[in-house]
Tab-separated table of C-alpha atoms in Angstrom:
chain	number	residue	atom	x	y	z
K	1	MET	CA	28.410	2.534	53.794
K	2	LYS	CA	26.219	3.540	50.861
K	3	THR	CA	28.698	1.958	48.442
K	4	ASN	CA	28.705	-1.269	50.446
K	5	SER	CA	24.901	-1.256	50.503
K	6	ASN	CA	24.723	-0.918	46.704
K	7	THR	CA	27.356	-3.626	46.313
K	8	ASN	CA	25.411	-6.006	48.546
K	9	ARG	CA	22.186	-5.245	46.709
K	10	ASN	CA	23.815	-5.901	43.326
K	11	ALA	CA	25.343	-9.124	44.616
K	12	LEU	CA	21.948	-10.262	45.908
K	13	CYS	CA	20.335	-9.498	42.554
K	14	LEU	CA	23.067	-11.450	40.771
K	15	ILE	CA	22.528	-14.442	43.063
K	16	LEU	CA	18.750	-14.333	42.480
K	17	VAL	CA	19.196	-14.098	38.712
K	18	THR	CA	21.683	-16.988	38.789
K	19	LEU	CA	19.385	-19.147	40.900
K	20	THR	CA	16.447	-18.348	38.585
K	21	LEU	CA	18.479	-19.306	35.524
K	22	MET	CA	19.652	-22.513	37.192
K	23	MET	CA	16.062	-23.356	38.122
K	24	LEU	CA	14.857	-22.684	34.594
K	25	LEU	CA	17.679	-24.678	33.033
K	26	GLY	CA	17.077	-27.516	35.455
K	27	SER	CA	13.419	-27.615	34.544
K	28	CYS	CA	13.923	-27.632	30.775
K	29	ALA	CA	12.441	-30.590	28.943
K	30	SER	CA	14.956	-32.576	26.923
K	31	TYR	CA	14.924	-32.492	23.145
K	32	GLY	CA	14.696	-36.230	22.785
K	33	PRO	CA	14.277	-38.245	20.685
K	34	TYR	CA	12.173	-40.169	23.144
K	35	HIS	CA	11.486	-43.023	20.707
K	36	ALA	CA	14.855	-43.425	18.994
K	37	ASN	CA	15.481	-46.487	16.858
K	38	THR	CA	18.650	-48.391	17.678
K	39	ALA	CA	20.443	-51.484	16.434
K	40	ALA	CA	18.937	-53.420	19.317
K	41	LYS	CA	15.459	-51.905	18.795
K	42	PRO	CA	15.151	-50.943	15.102
K	43	SER	CA	11.364	-50.420	15.397
K	44	ASN	CA	11.276	-48.591	18.724
K	45	SER	CA	9.366	-45.698	17.115
K	46	VAL	CA	6.431	-47.967	16.143
K	47	ARG	CA	3.853	-49.562	18.438
K	48	GLY	CA	0.495	-51.296	18.187
K	49	PRO	CA	-1.535	-54.349	19.231
K	50	ALA	CA	-0.506	-57.887	18.382
K	51	ASP	CA	-3.338	-58.357	15.861
K	52	GLY	CA	-1.993	-55.455	13.776
K	53	ARG	CA	-5.350	-53.711	13.272
K	54	TYR	CA	-3.609	-50.416	13.951
K	55	LYS	CA	-0.058	-49.139	14.095
K	56	MET	CA	1.241	-45.927	15.616
K	57	ALA	CA	4.566	-44.370	14.661
K	58	PHE	CA	6.468	-41.385	16.045
K	59	ILE	CA	8.370	-38.753	14.071
K	60	GLU	CA	10.093	-36.225	16.343
K	61	PHE	CA	11.361	-32.743	15.449
K	62	GLY	CA	13.572	-30.199	17.201
K	63	ASP	CA	12.858	-26.518	17.727
K	64	GLN	CA	14.393	-25.573	14.376
K	65	GLY	CA	12.304	-28.095	12.464
K	66	SER	CA	15.044	-30.703	11.999
K	67	PRO	CA	14.202	-34.412	12.501
K	68	LEU	CA	15.708	-35.828	15.686
K	69	ASP	CA	15.964	-39.355	14.250
K	70	ASN	CA	15.765	-39.808	10.470
K	71	SER	CA	15.038	-43.513	10.865
K	72	GLN	CA	11.636	-42.696	12.409
K	73	ARG	CA	10.233	-41.484	9.084
K	74	LYS	CA	11.612	-44.594	7.358
K	75	ALA	CA	9.937	-46.826	9.951
K	76	ALA	CA	6.598	-45.039	9.482
K	77	LEU	CA	6.856	-45.358	5.703
K	78	GLU	CA	7.547	-49.083	5.949
K	79	ILE	CA	4.284	-49.814	7.770
K	80	ILE	CA	2.369	-47.685	5.240
K	81	HIS	CA	3.986	-49.518	2.309
K	82	LYS	CA	3.036	-52.890	3.822
K	83	ALA	CA	-0.612	-51.932	4.397
K	84	GLU	CA	-2.827	-52.990	1.495
K	85	ARG	CA	-5.720	-50.736	2.568
K	86	PRO	CA	-4.367	-47.905	4.727
K	87	LEU	CA	-6.400	-45.321	6.607
K	88	LEU	CA	-3.670	-42.880	7.664
K	89	PHE	CA	-4.021	-40.268	10.400
K	90	VAL	CA	-1.126	-37.830	10.804
K	91	TYR	CA	-1.462	-35.856	14.043
K	92	ILE	CA	0.551	-32.851	15.279
K	93	HIS	CA	0.117	-32.208	18.997
K	94	GLY	CA	-0.093	-28.824	20.655
K	95	TRP	CA	1.192	-26.731	23.544
K	96	GLN	CA	2.266	-28.451	26.791
K	97	ASN	CA	2.700	-31.806	25.024
K	98	ASN	CA	5.529	-33.820	23.535
K	99	ALA	CA	6.349	-37.399	22.510
K	100	THR	CA	5.757	-38.777	26.032
K	101	SER	CA	2.812	-36.711	27.280
K	102	SER	CA	-0.717	-37.963	27.936
K	103	ASP	CA	-1.728	-36.761	24.476
K	104	VAL	CA	0.104	-39.802	23.071
K	105	CYS	CA	-2.240	-42.062	25.023
K	106	ARG	CA	-5.333	-40.159	23.873
K	107	PHE	CA	-4.251	-40.380	20.225
K	108	GLU	CA	-3.629	-44.110	20.553
K	109	HIS	CA	-7.070	-44.562	22.134
K	110	PHE	CA	-8.511	-42.771	19.105
K	111	LEU	CA	-6.687	-45.129	16.719
K	112	ASP	CA	-7.795	-48.168	18.735
K	113	THR	CA	-11.409	-46.965	18.727
K	114	VAL	CA	-11.486	-46.343	14.968
K	115	SER	CA	-9.780	-49.631	14.151
K	116	SER	CA	-12.288	-51.579	16.275
K	117	PHE	CA	-15.431	-50.438	14.475
K	118	PRO	CA	-17.063	-52.977	12.128
K	119	GLU	CA	-17.020	-50.397	9.339
K	120	PHE	CA	-13.239	-50.773	9.166
K	121	THR	CA	-12.587	-54.287	10.490
K	122	GLY	CA	-15.043	-55.751	7.974
K	123	ARG	CA	-13.199	-54.145	5.096
K	124	LYS	CA	-9.763	-55.237	6.304
K	125	ILE	CA	-8.604	-51.656	6.612
K	126	THR	CA	-5.373	-51.011	8.491
K	127	VAL	CA	-5.546	-47.887	10.646
K	128	ILE	CA	-2.172	-46.142	10.843
K	129	GLY	CA	-1.387	-43.178	13.047
K	130	VAL	CA	1.721	-41.010	12.836
K	131	TYR	CA	2.340	-38.808	15.870
K	132	ILE	CA	4.327	-35.738	14.806
K	133	ALA	CA	6.107	-34.659	17.995
K	134	TRP	CA	7.978	-31.492	18.918
K	135	ARG	CA	8.805	-29.651	22.126
K	136	GLY	CA	5.374	-28.230	22.827
K	137	LYS	CA	6.455	-28.425	26.465
K	138	ASP	CA	9.938	-27.086	27.224
K	139	LEU	CA	9.632	-26.345	30.955
K	140	THR	CA	8.676	-29.014	33.486
K	141	LEU	CA	8.532	-26.884	36.642
K	142	PRO	CA	4.872	-26.415	37.698
K	143	GLY	CA	3.715	-22.835	37.356
K	144	LEU	CA	6.451	-21.810	34.920
K	145	ASN	CA	5.169	-23.775	31.939
K	146	PHE	CA	2.578	-21.086	31.203
K	147	LEU	CA	5.426	-18.646	30.571
K	148	THR	CA	6.356	-20.660	27.482
K	149	PHE	CA	3.475	-19.320	25.368
K	150	TRP	CA	5.721	-17.045	23.314
K	151	SER	CA	8.654	-19.441	22.900
K	152	ARG	CA	6.443	-22.401	21.920
K	153	LYS	CA	4.402	-20.291	19.506
K	154	SER	CA	7.675	-19.196	17.929
K	155	ALA	CA	8.960	-22.785	17.806
K	156	GLY	CA	5.750	-23.947	16.101
K	157	GLY	CA	6.084	-21.210	13.498
K	158	GLY	CA	9.702	-22.171	12.886
K	159	ILE	CA	8.859	-25.843	12.374
K	160	ALA	CA	6.107	-24.891	9.921
K	161	ALA	CA	8.484	-22.630	7.988
K	162	ALA	CA	11.208	-25.299	7.742
K	163	ASN	CA	11.271	-27.997	5.066
K	164	SER	CA	11.353	-31.287	6.947
K	165	CYS	CA	7.858	-31.345	8.451
K	166	LEU	CA	6.102	-30.686	5.136
K	167	ALA	CA	8.399	-33.139	3.340
K	168	SER	CA	7.544	-35.819	5.902
K	169	ILE	CA	3.783	-35.240	5.651
K	170	GLU	CA	3.841	-35.300	1.866
K	171	GLU	CA	5.952	-38.464	1.705
K	172	LEU	CA	3.651	-40.245	4.163
K	173	ALA	CA	0.574	-39.231	2.141
K	174	VAL	CA	2.146	-40.257	-1.175
K	175	ALA	CA	3.038	-43.657	0.296
K	176	ALA	CA	-0.583	-44.185	1.366
K	177	HIS	CA	-1.737	-43.426	-2.202
K	178	GLU	CA	0.823	-45.560	-4.027
K	179	PRO	CA	-0.408	-47.730	-6.929
K	180	GLY	CA	-2.021	-51.033	-6.042
K	181	LYS	CA	-3.914	-49.854	-2.976
K	182	ASP	CA	-7.642	-50.055	-3.735
K	183	TYR	CA	-8.512	-48.169	-0.541
K	184	HIS	CA	-6.527	-45.269	0.861
K	185	HIS	CA	-7.312	-42.118	2.794
K	186	THR	CA	-4.962	-39.662	4.466
K	187	VAL	CA	-6.310	-37.371	7.184
K	188	LEU	CA	-4.158	-34.641	8.749
K	189	LEU	CA	-4.989	-33.472	12.276
K	190	GLY	CA	-3.513	-30.692	14.398
K	191	HIS	CA	-4.327	-29.237	17.810
K	192	SER	CA	-3.493	-25.879	19.414
K	193	PHE	CA	0.056	-24.891	18.397
K	194	GLY	CA	0.077	-28.179	16.466
K	195	ALA	CA	-2.778	-26.737	14.403
K	196	LEU	CA	-0.538	-23.692	13.890
K	197	VAL	CA	2.145	-26.024	12.544
K	198	LEU	CA	-0.359	-27.913	10.378
K	199	GLY	CA	-2.070	-24.873	8.901
K	200	ASN	CA	1.123	-22.994	8.104
K	201	THR	CA	2.876	-26.102	6.788
K	202	ILE	CA	0.279	-27.260	4.287
K	203	SER	CA	-1.123	-23.852	3.289
K	204	HIS	CA	2.044	-23.306	1.245
K	205	SER	CA	1.252	-26.345	-0.892
K	206	ILE	CA	-2.556	-26.338	-1.085
K	207	LEU	CA	-2.543	-23.755	-3.863
K	208	GLY	CA	0.955	-24.184	-5.267
K	209	ALA	CA	1.152	-23.367	-8.992
K	210	ASN	CA	2.234	-25.948	-11.549
K	211	GLY	CA	3.960	-25.427	-14.887
K	212	GLU	CA	0.758	-25.532	-16.930
K	213	GLY	CA	-0.935	-22.404	-15.650
K	214	GLY	CA	-2.968	-24.342	-13.104
K	215	ARG	CA	-2.468	-25.437	-9.509
K	216	SER	CA	-0.987	-28.528	-7.922
K	217	SER	CA	-3.178	-30.918	-5.937
K	218	SER	CA	-2.380	-31.958	-2.377
K	219	ALA	CA	-1.155	-35.455	-1.592
K	220	TRP	CA	-3.461	-35.773	1.430
K	221	ASP	CA	-7.261	-35.988	1.363
K	222	MET	CA	-8.506	-34.119	4.430
K	223	ALA	CA	-7.059	-31.669	6.986
K	224	VAL	CA	-8.674	-30.702	10.305
K	225	ALA	CA	-7.342	-28.207	12.853
K	226	PHE	CA	-8.756	-28.291	16.392
K	227	ASN	CA	-8.695	-25.080	18.460
K	228	SER	CA	-5.908	-23.553	16.398
K	229	ALA	CA	-3.625	-21.350	18.511
K	230	ASP	CA	-2.334	-19.457	15.508
K	231	SER	CA	-2.990	-15.880	14.523
K	232	SER	CA	-5.484	-15.712	11.682
K	233	ILE	CA	-3.226	-13.664	9.399
K	234	THR	CA	-2.163	-16.629	7.244
K	235	THR	CA	-5.685	-18.087	7.407
K	236	ARG	CA	-7.133	-14.836	6.073
K	237	GLN	CA	-4.567	-14.926	3.276
K	238	LEU	CA	-5.440	-18.552	2.451
K	239	MET	CA	-9.159	-17.726	2.454
K	240	SER	CA	-8.525	-14.703	0.247
K	241	GLU	CA	-6.723	-16.932	-2.240
K	242	PHE	CA	-9.658	-19.336	-2.278
K	243	ASP	CA	-12.062	-16.400	-2.684
K	244	TYR	CA	-9.937	-15.201	-5.598
K	245	LEU	CA	-10.152	-18.573	-7.347
K	246	TYR	CA	-13.651	-19.844	-6.487
K	247	ARG	CA	-17.247	-18.791	-6.249
K	248	TYR	CA	-20.031	-20.864	-4.725
K	249	ASP	CA	-22.641	-22.284	-7.092
K	250	PRO	CA	-25.833	-23.156	-5.117
K	251	GLN	CA	-27.272	-25.209	-8.007
K	252	LYS	CA	-24.230	-27.453	-8.163
K	253	ARG	CA	-23.641	-27.241	-4.411
K	254	ALA	CA	-20.011	-26.780	-5.313
K	255	TYR	CA	-17.196	-24.245	-5.469
K	256	VAL	CA	-16.540	-23.449	-9.125
K	257	SER	CA	-13.767	-21.626	-10.913
K	258	ARG	CA	-14.035	-17.863	-11.340
K	259	GLY	CA	-11.519	-17.965	-14.184
K	260	ASN	CA	-13.257	-20.390	-16.546
K	261	LEU	CA	-16.787	-21.403	-15.624
K	262	GLY	CA	-16.484	-24.440	-17.883
K	263	GLU	CA	-13.422	-25.736	-16.054
K	264	GLU	CA	-15.218	-28.691	-14.485
K	265	THR	CA	-12.025	-30.450	-13.414
K	266	ALA	CA	-11.378	-27.698	-10.866
K	267	THR	CA	-14.885	-27.805	-9.382
K	268	VAL	CA	-14.807	-28.720	-5.700
K	269	SER	CA	-17.872	-30.354	-4.192
K	270	GLU	CA	-19.342	-28.485	-1.224
K	271	ASN	CA	-18.618	-31.427	1.071
K	272	ARG	CA	-14.860	-31.435	0.372
K	273	PRO	CA	-13.231	-28.380	1.976
K	274	ALA	CA	-9.453	-28.391	1.688
K	275	MET	CA	-9.121	-27.346	5.337
K	276	VAL	CA	-11.510	-27.399	8.307
K	277	PHE	CA	-10.895	-25.395	11.490
K	278	LEU	CA	-12.966	-26.597	14.459
K	279	GLN	CA	-13.203	-24.122	17.329
K	280	SER	CA	-14.768	-24.872	20.714
K	281	GLU	CA	-17.022	-22.061	21.872
K	282	ASN	CA	-15.697	-22.256	25.464
K	283	ASP	CA	-11.970	-22.448	24.689
K	284	SER	CA	-10.477	-19.772	26.942
K	285	ALA	CA	-6.897	-20.521	25.804
K	286	THR	CA	-7.515	-19.251	22.275
K	287	GLY	CA	-10.472	-17.006	23.081
K	288	GLN	CA	-8.997	-15.006	25.971
K	289	ILE	CA	-5.345	-15.930	26.650
K	290	PHE	CA	-4.208	-15.757	23.016
K	291	PRO	CA	-5.329	-12.116	22.471
K	292	ILE	CA	-3.617	-11.125	25.734
K	293	GLY	CA	-0.395	-12.907	24.792
K	294	THR	CA	-0.242	-11.467	21.284
K	295	GLY	CA	-1.190	-8.037	22.612
K	296	LEU	CA	1.816	-8.153	24.934
K	297	ILE	CA	4.017	-9.060	21.975
K	298	ASN	CA	2.693	-6.015	20.127
K	299	ALA	CA	3.427	-3.747	23.079
K	300	THR	CA	6.898	-5.221	23.616
K	301	ASN	CA	7.786	-4.797	19.946
K	302	LEU	CA	6.213	-1.308	19.823
K	303	HIS	CA	4.026	-2.523	16.967
K	304	PHE	CA	1.122	-0.102	16.860
K	305	HIS	CA	0.689	0.647	13.152
K	306	TRP	CA	-1.113	-1.859	10.965
K	307	GLN	CA	-2.189	-1.830	7.344
K	308	LYS	CA	-5.780	-2.435	6.396
K	309	VAL	CA	-6.435	-5.669	4.499
K	310	PRO	CA	-9.455	-7.012	2.577
K	311	ILE	CA	-11.991	-9.273	4.295
K	312	PRO	CA	-12.567	-12.503	2.315
K	313	GLY	CA	-16.104	-12.630	0.975
K	314	HIS	CA	-16.723	-8.905	1.578
K	315	PRO	CA	-15.665	-7.059	-1.599
K	316	GLY	CA	-14.397	-3.569	-0.880
K	317	GLU	CA	-14.277	-3.964	2.915
K	318	LYS	CA	-10.998	-3.660	4.784
K	319	VAL	CA	-10.006	-3.820	8.455
K	320	SER	CA	-6.765	-3.489	10.391
K	321	GLU	CA	-4.537	-6.544	10.086
K	322	ASN	CA	-4.187	-6.367	13.866
K	323	GLU	CA	-7.679	-7.926	14.022
K	324	PHE	CA	-6.203	-11.050	12.452
K	325	TYR	CA	-2.926	-10.995	14.383
K	326	THR	CA	-4.614	-10.923	17.799
K	327	HIS	CA	-7.398	-13.434	17.078
K	328	THR	CA	-7.197	-17.091	16.133
K	329	PRO	CA	-9.148	-18.284	13.063
K	330	GLY	CA	-12.016	-19.769	15.080
K	331	ASN	CA	-12.386	-16.615	17.172
K	332	ASN	CA	-12.336	-14.133	14.311
K	333	LYS	CA	-15.745	-12.748	13.398
K	334	TYR	CA	-14.517	-11.856	9.907
K	335	LEU	CA	-13.542	-15.449	9.062
K	336	VAL	CA	-15.951	-17.835	10.838
K	337	ASN	CA	-18.285	-19.130	8.134
K	338	TYR	CA	-19.910	-22.213	9.705
K	339	HIS	CA	-21.513	-23.115	13.017
K	340	VAL	CA	-22.530	-26.485	14.438
K	341	VAL	CA	-26.176	-25.929	15.355
K	342	PRO	CA	-28.369	-28.246	17.487
K	343	LEU	CA	-31.281	-30.140	15.907
K	344	GLY	CA	-32.536	-31.617	19.179
K	345	GLU	CA	-32.499	-34.955	20.932
K	346	SER	CA	-32.849	-38.099	18.851
K	347	SER	CA	-33.133	-41.862	18.935
K	348	PRO	CA	-30.193	-44.014	17.825
K	349	PRO	CA	-30.429	-45.430	14.309
K	350	GLN	CA	-31.033	-49.145	13.855
K	351	GLY	CA	-28.367	-51.755	13.224
K	352	LEU	CA	-25.504	-50.429	15.349
K	353	ARG	CA	-23.037	-53.037	16.579
K	354	ALA	CA	-20.512	-50.970	18.523
K	355	THR	CA	-20.648	-50.570	22.295
K	356	GLU	CA	-18.301	-47.590	22.686
K	357	ASN	CA	-19.153	-44.182	21.163
K	358	ARG	CA	-21.964	-45.576	19.025
K	359	ALA	CA	-22.548	-42.197	17.375
K	360	PHE	CA	-19.223	-42.579	15.583
K	361	GLU	CA	-20.476	-45.790	13.984
K	362	ALA	CA	-23.809	-44.147	13.149
K	363	ASN	CA	-22.018	-41.270	11.416
K	364	ILE	CA	-19.653	-43.539	9.480
K	365	LYS	CA	-22.407	-45.934	8.272
K	366	GLN	CA	-24.377	-43.347	6.292
K	367	ASN	CA	-23.937	-40.332	4.049
K	368	HIS	CA	-24.764	-36.824	5.255
K	369	PRO	CA	-26.140	-34.819	2.312
K	370	ASP	CA	-27.683	-32.288	4.710
K	371	PHE	CA	-24.470	-32.068	6.819
K	372	SER	CA	-26.256	-33.389	9.926
K	373	PHE	CA	-24.682	-35.870	12.360
K	374	TYR	CA	-25.133	-37.609	15.715
K	375	THR	CA	-23.508	-37.499	19.128
K	376	SER	CA	-24.402	-40.089	21.760
K	377	GLU	CA	-22.619	-39.246	25.012
K	378	HIS	CA	-22.487	-36.726	27.824
K	379	ASN	CA	-19.335	-34.674	27.350
K	380	ASP	CA	-18.029	-35.374	30.855
K	381	GLY	CA	-14.482	-36.557	30.174
K	382	HIS	CA	-15.151	-40.235	30.834
K	383	GLU	CA	-12.604	-41.136	28.138
K	384	GLY	CA	-9.807	-40.101	30.492
K	385	SER	CA	-10.130	-43.355	32.400
K	386	PHE	CA	-8.641	-45.236	29.446
K	387	CYS	CA	-5.242	-43.624	30.036
K	388	ARG	CA	-3.609	-44.575	33.313
K	389	ASN	CA	-0.415	-42.673	34.097
K	390	GLY	CA	-0.001	-42.032	30.404
K	391	GLU	CA	-0.049	-45.739	29.535
K	392	TYR	CA	-2.571	-47.294	27.177
K	393	SER	CA	-3.732	-50.918	26.916
K	394	PRO	CA	-4.902	-51.776	23.382
K	395	GLY	CA	-8.020	-53.897	23.112
K	396	GLU	CA	-9.076	-53.482	26.733
K	397	VAL	CA	-12.802	-54.181	27.102
K	398	ARG	CA	-14.640	-50.919	27.636
K	399	PRO	CA	-18.300	-51.299	28.605
K	400	PRO	CA	-20.941	-48.774	27.536
K	401	THR	CA	-21.248	-45.682	29.723
K	402	GLY	CA	-24.862	-46.573	30.490
K	403	LYS	CA	-25.969	-42.959	30.159
K	404	GLU	CA	-26.220	-42.238	26.456
K	405	LEU	CA	-27.657	-38.935	25.277
K	406	TRP	CA	-28.434	-39.066	21.563
K	407	ARG	CA	-28.561	-35.707	19.793
K	408	ARG	CA	-28.430	-34.494	16.210
K	409	TRP	CA	-26.424	-31.514	14.983
K	410	LYS	CA	-25.721	-29.818	11.693
K	411	PHE	CA	-22.857	-27.959	10.025
K	412	GLU	CA	-24.579	-24.790	8.846
K	413	TYR	CA	-23.175	-21.998	6.694
K	414	THR	CA	-23.688	-18.739	8.598
K	415	GLY	CA	-21.986	-16.044	6.522
K	416	ASN	CA	-18.605	-14.657	5.382
K	417	ALA	CA	-16.628	-16.226	2.545
K	418	ARG	CA	-18.245	-19.375	1.144
K	419	ILE	CA	-15.183	-21.211	-0.049
K	420	PRO	CA	-13.548	-24.654	0.345
K	421	CYS	CA	-12.155	-23.669	3.746
K	422	TRP	CA	-14.461	-24.012	6.759
K	423	ILE	CA	-13.979	-22.095	10.010
K	424	VAL	CA	-16.487	-23.752	12.347
K	425	ARG	CA	-17.694	-22.771	15.818
K	426	VAL	CA	-18.522	-25.910	17.836
K	427	PRO	CA	-20.664	-26.129	21.037
K	428	LYS	CA	-19.024	-27.197	24.301
K	429	ASP	CA	-21.291	-30.284	24.335
K	430	ILE	CA	-19.040	-31.613	21.562
K	431	ILE	CA	-15.607	-30.074	22.219
K	432	TRP	CA	-15.157	-28.962	25.819
K	433	GLY	CA	-12.532	-26.246	26.189
K	434	HIS	CA	-9.111	-26.205	24.638
K	435	GLY	CA	-8.152	-29.852	25.057
K	436	GLY	CA	-11.452	-31.587	24.346
K	437	LEU	CA	-10.675	-32.792	20.834
K	438	TRP	CA	-10.478	-36.485	21.845
K	439	SER	CA	-13.885	-36.635	23.556
K	440	ASP	CA	-16.361	-39.214	22.240
K	441	ASN	CA	-18.601	-36.494	20.814
K	442	SER	CA	-15.701	-34.731	19.087
K	443	VAL	CA	-14.550	-38.037	17.574
K	444	ALA	CA	-18.144	-38.742	16.449
K	445	MET	CA	-18.211	-35.338	14.720
K	446	LEU	CA	-14.867	-36.115	13.063
K	447	GLY	CA	-16.396	-39.374	11.820
K	448	ALA	CA	-19.212	-37.382	10.233
K	449	LEU	CA	-16.740	-35.024	8.549
K	450	PHE	CA	-14.860	-38.060	7.242
K	451	ARG	CA	-18.019	-39.506	5.711
K	452	MET	CA	-18.984	-36.101	4.266
K	453	GLU	CA	-15.605	-35.875	2.542
K	454	PHE	CA	-15.711	-39.521	1.406
K	455	PRO	CA	-19.377	-40.475	0.853
K	456	LEU	CA	-20.493	-44.045	0.351
K	457	GLY	CA	-21.278	-45.101	-3.186
K	458	PRO	CA	-23.482	-47.896	-4.549
K	459	GLY	CA	-23.317	-50.995	-2.386
K	460	GLY	CA	-21.730	-49.046	0.432
K	461	MET	CA	-18.366	-48.944	-1.325
K	462	VAL	CA	-15.993	-45.978	-1.120
K	463	ALA	CA	-14.005	-45.051	-4.203
K	464	PRO	CA	-10.486	-43.614	-3.761
K	465	PRO	CA	-10.857	-39.818	-3.547
K	466	LYS	CA	-10.162	-37.750	-6.627
K	467	PRO	CA	-7.337	-35.231	-6.166
K	468	ARG	CA	-8.345	-31.618	-5.653
K	469	THR	CA	-7.049	-29.442	-8.455
K	470	ALA	CA	-7.416	-25.710	-7.938
K	471	PRO	CA	-8.473	-23.670	-10.982
K	472	LYS	CA	-6.478	-21.208	-13.021
K	473	SER	CA	-6.435	-17.591	-11.942
K	474	PRO	CA	-9.405	-15.498	-13.127
K	475	ASP	CA	-8.995	-12.354	-15.168
K	476	LEU	CA	-9.838	-8.900	-13.829
K	477	GLN	CA	-13.126	-8.657	-15.724
K	478	GLN	CA	-14.390	-11.899	-14.219
K	479	LEU	CA	-13.397	-10.752	-10.729
K	480	ASN	CA	-15.270	-7.490	-11.202
K	481	ARG	CA	-18.387	-9.303	-12.449
K	482	ASP	CA	-18.354	-11.665	-9.466
K	483	SER	CA	-17.810	-8.788	-7.004
K	484	ASN	CA	-20.723	-6.809	-8.414
K	485	ALA	CA	-22.982	-9.887	-8.216
K	486	GLN	CA	-22.366	-10.327	-4.484
């Protein structure tokens, strides 16, 4: 009888395991591509309004970083080539999203909003968005999708380590900068695990060495990561490299070479960080869940011994690398070097013509030498009404909210390494929680960052940005002198 009991128990366990596997397999999200180009629909991966003021293209990748449809990149490049004055946004989505999720609608609303402002329509600028898609959501069964933290984090890291994503981003950026275009800007955006992909993808090329003893410049102009769900190990390494190459000069308000103080070509203006990490102060996903998830990985892998590594901007100080593995960049006290601080309520500036998110227009219309900017709305999620069942209607009339709240804020350096890489803590009034990057106030702040990176010149004109060229490596004596001066 005991043998029969054990046999029945084992059979029951086998049935339960089989049913669980069948349920998991049945709830797996497909690889796609969701926007494949075919002979009948050769431009299926591109969409936009009839007037052409903006275009949005999809480029989809599999879990190993391989493109799912090579024609998608070609289609995206064609619309960039045709644009005489392109403003290119390349966006990599995060966890729980893919090429058909509601994040697509929110990104398209962002493109529509930007393309509708007089600042861009008056200059005949074509706004182009490229949505870099991957399987950020691989289970569709409610309740089980939160178990995908580890697999999706791993998939994001694999895509970043592969060649195709970086090659696509660089080719898109080069196309936007091709000769003959008198206006061109390329802005890279990433969110959550998409910020993991972005940061790890481009960090390999930001400081790549060239054959002349110097460093290569990036093809893009600006990179912003929202609520990065990556460990801060690679960010610390990137910041350490910047700290090795640059020191901050308060008189010039610029980051200057440590290796050759007369190397003016490698000087980076204070307003042009190579990478900006924006971290919401009330993001529980990266603030609380991420440390728990990575802690479980440590325990599972029996990883309890860590080396001590230097803290950027703190000569001689070292801490366990576990501090960087279990905390994201924006939640790491050793790396955060900027905060958005409130300056109080304000009145709107004169001469605004927009009706939706007027703070964005206010921030785009003027330079920000003191790094201050406006927001104009309550951060209550009212933008969600523009996406109905994931569908978006370009050009739909959107009346003012009728309850503006004008406030001024400032990006303020608050300590740690002062280098051309900003790790910024942002109040919940601007970015609410993990997924609040597309709120009106967050978009207004992004507009301010854009104008800080690309200030207006005489007559309100914007010159094409000069490429960033990192300096040569300093010698040991110079490093010692700089360390002793800090």
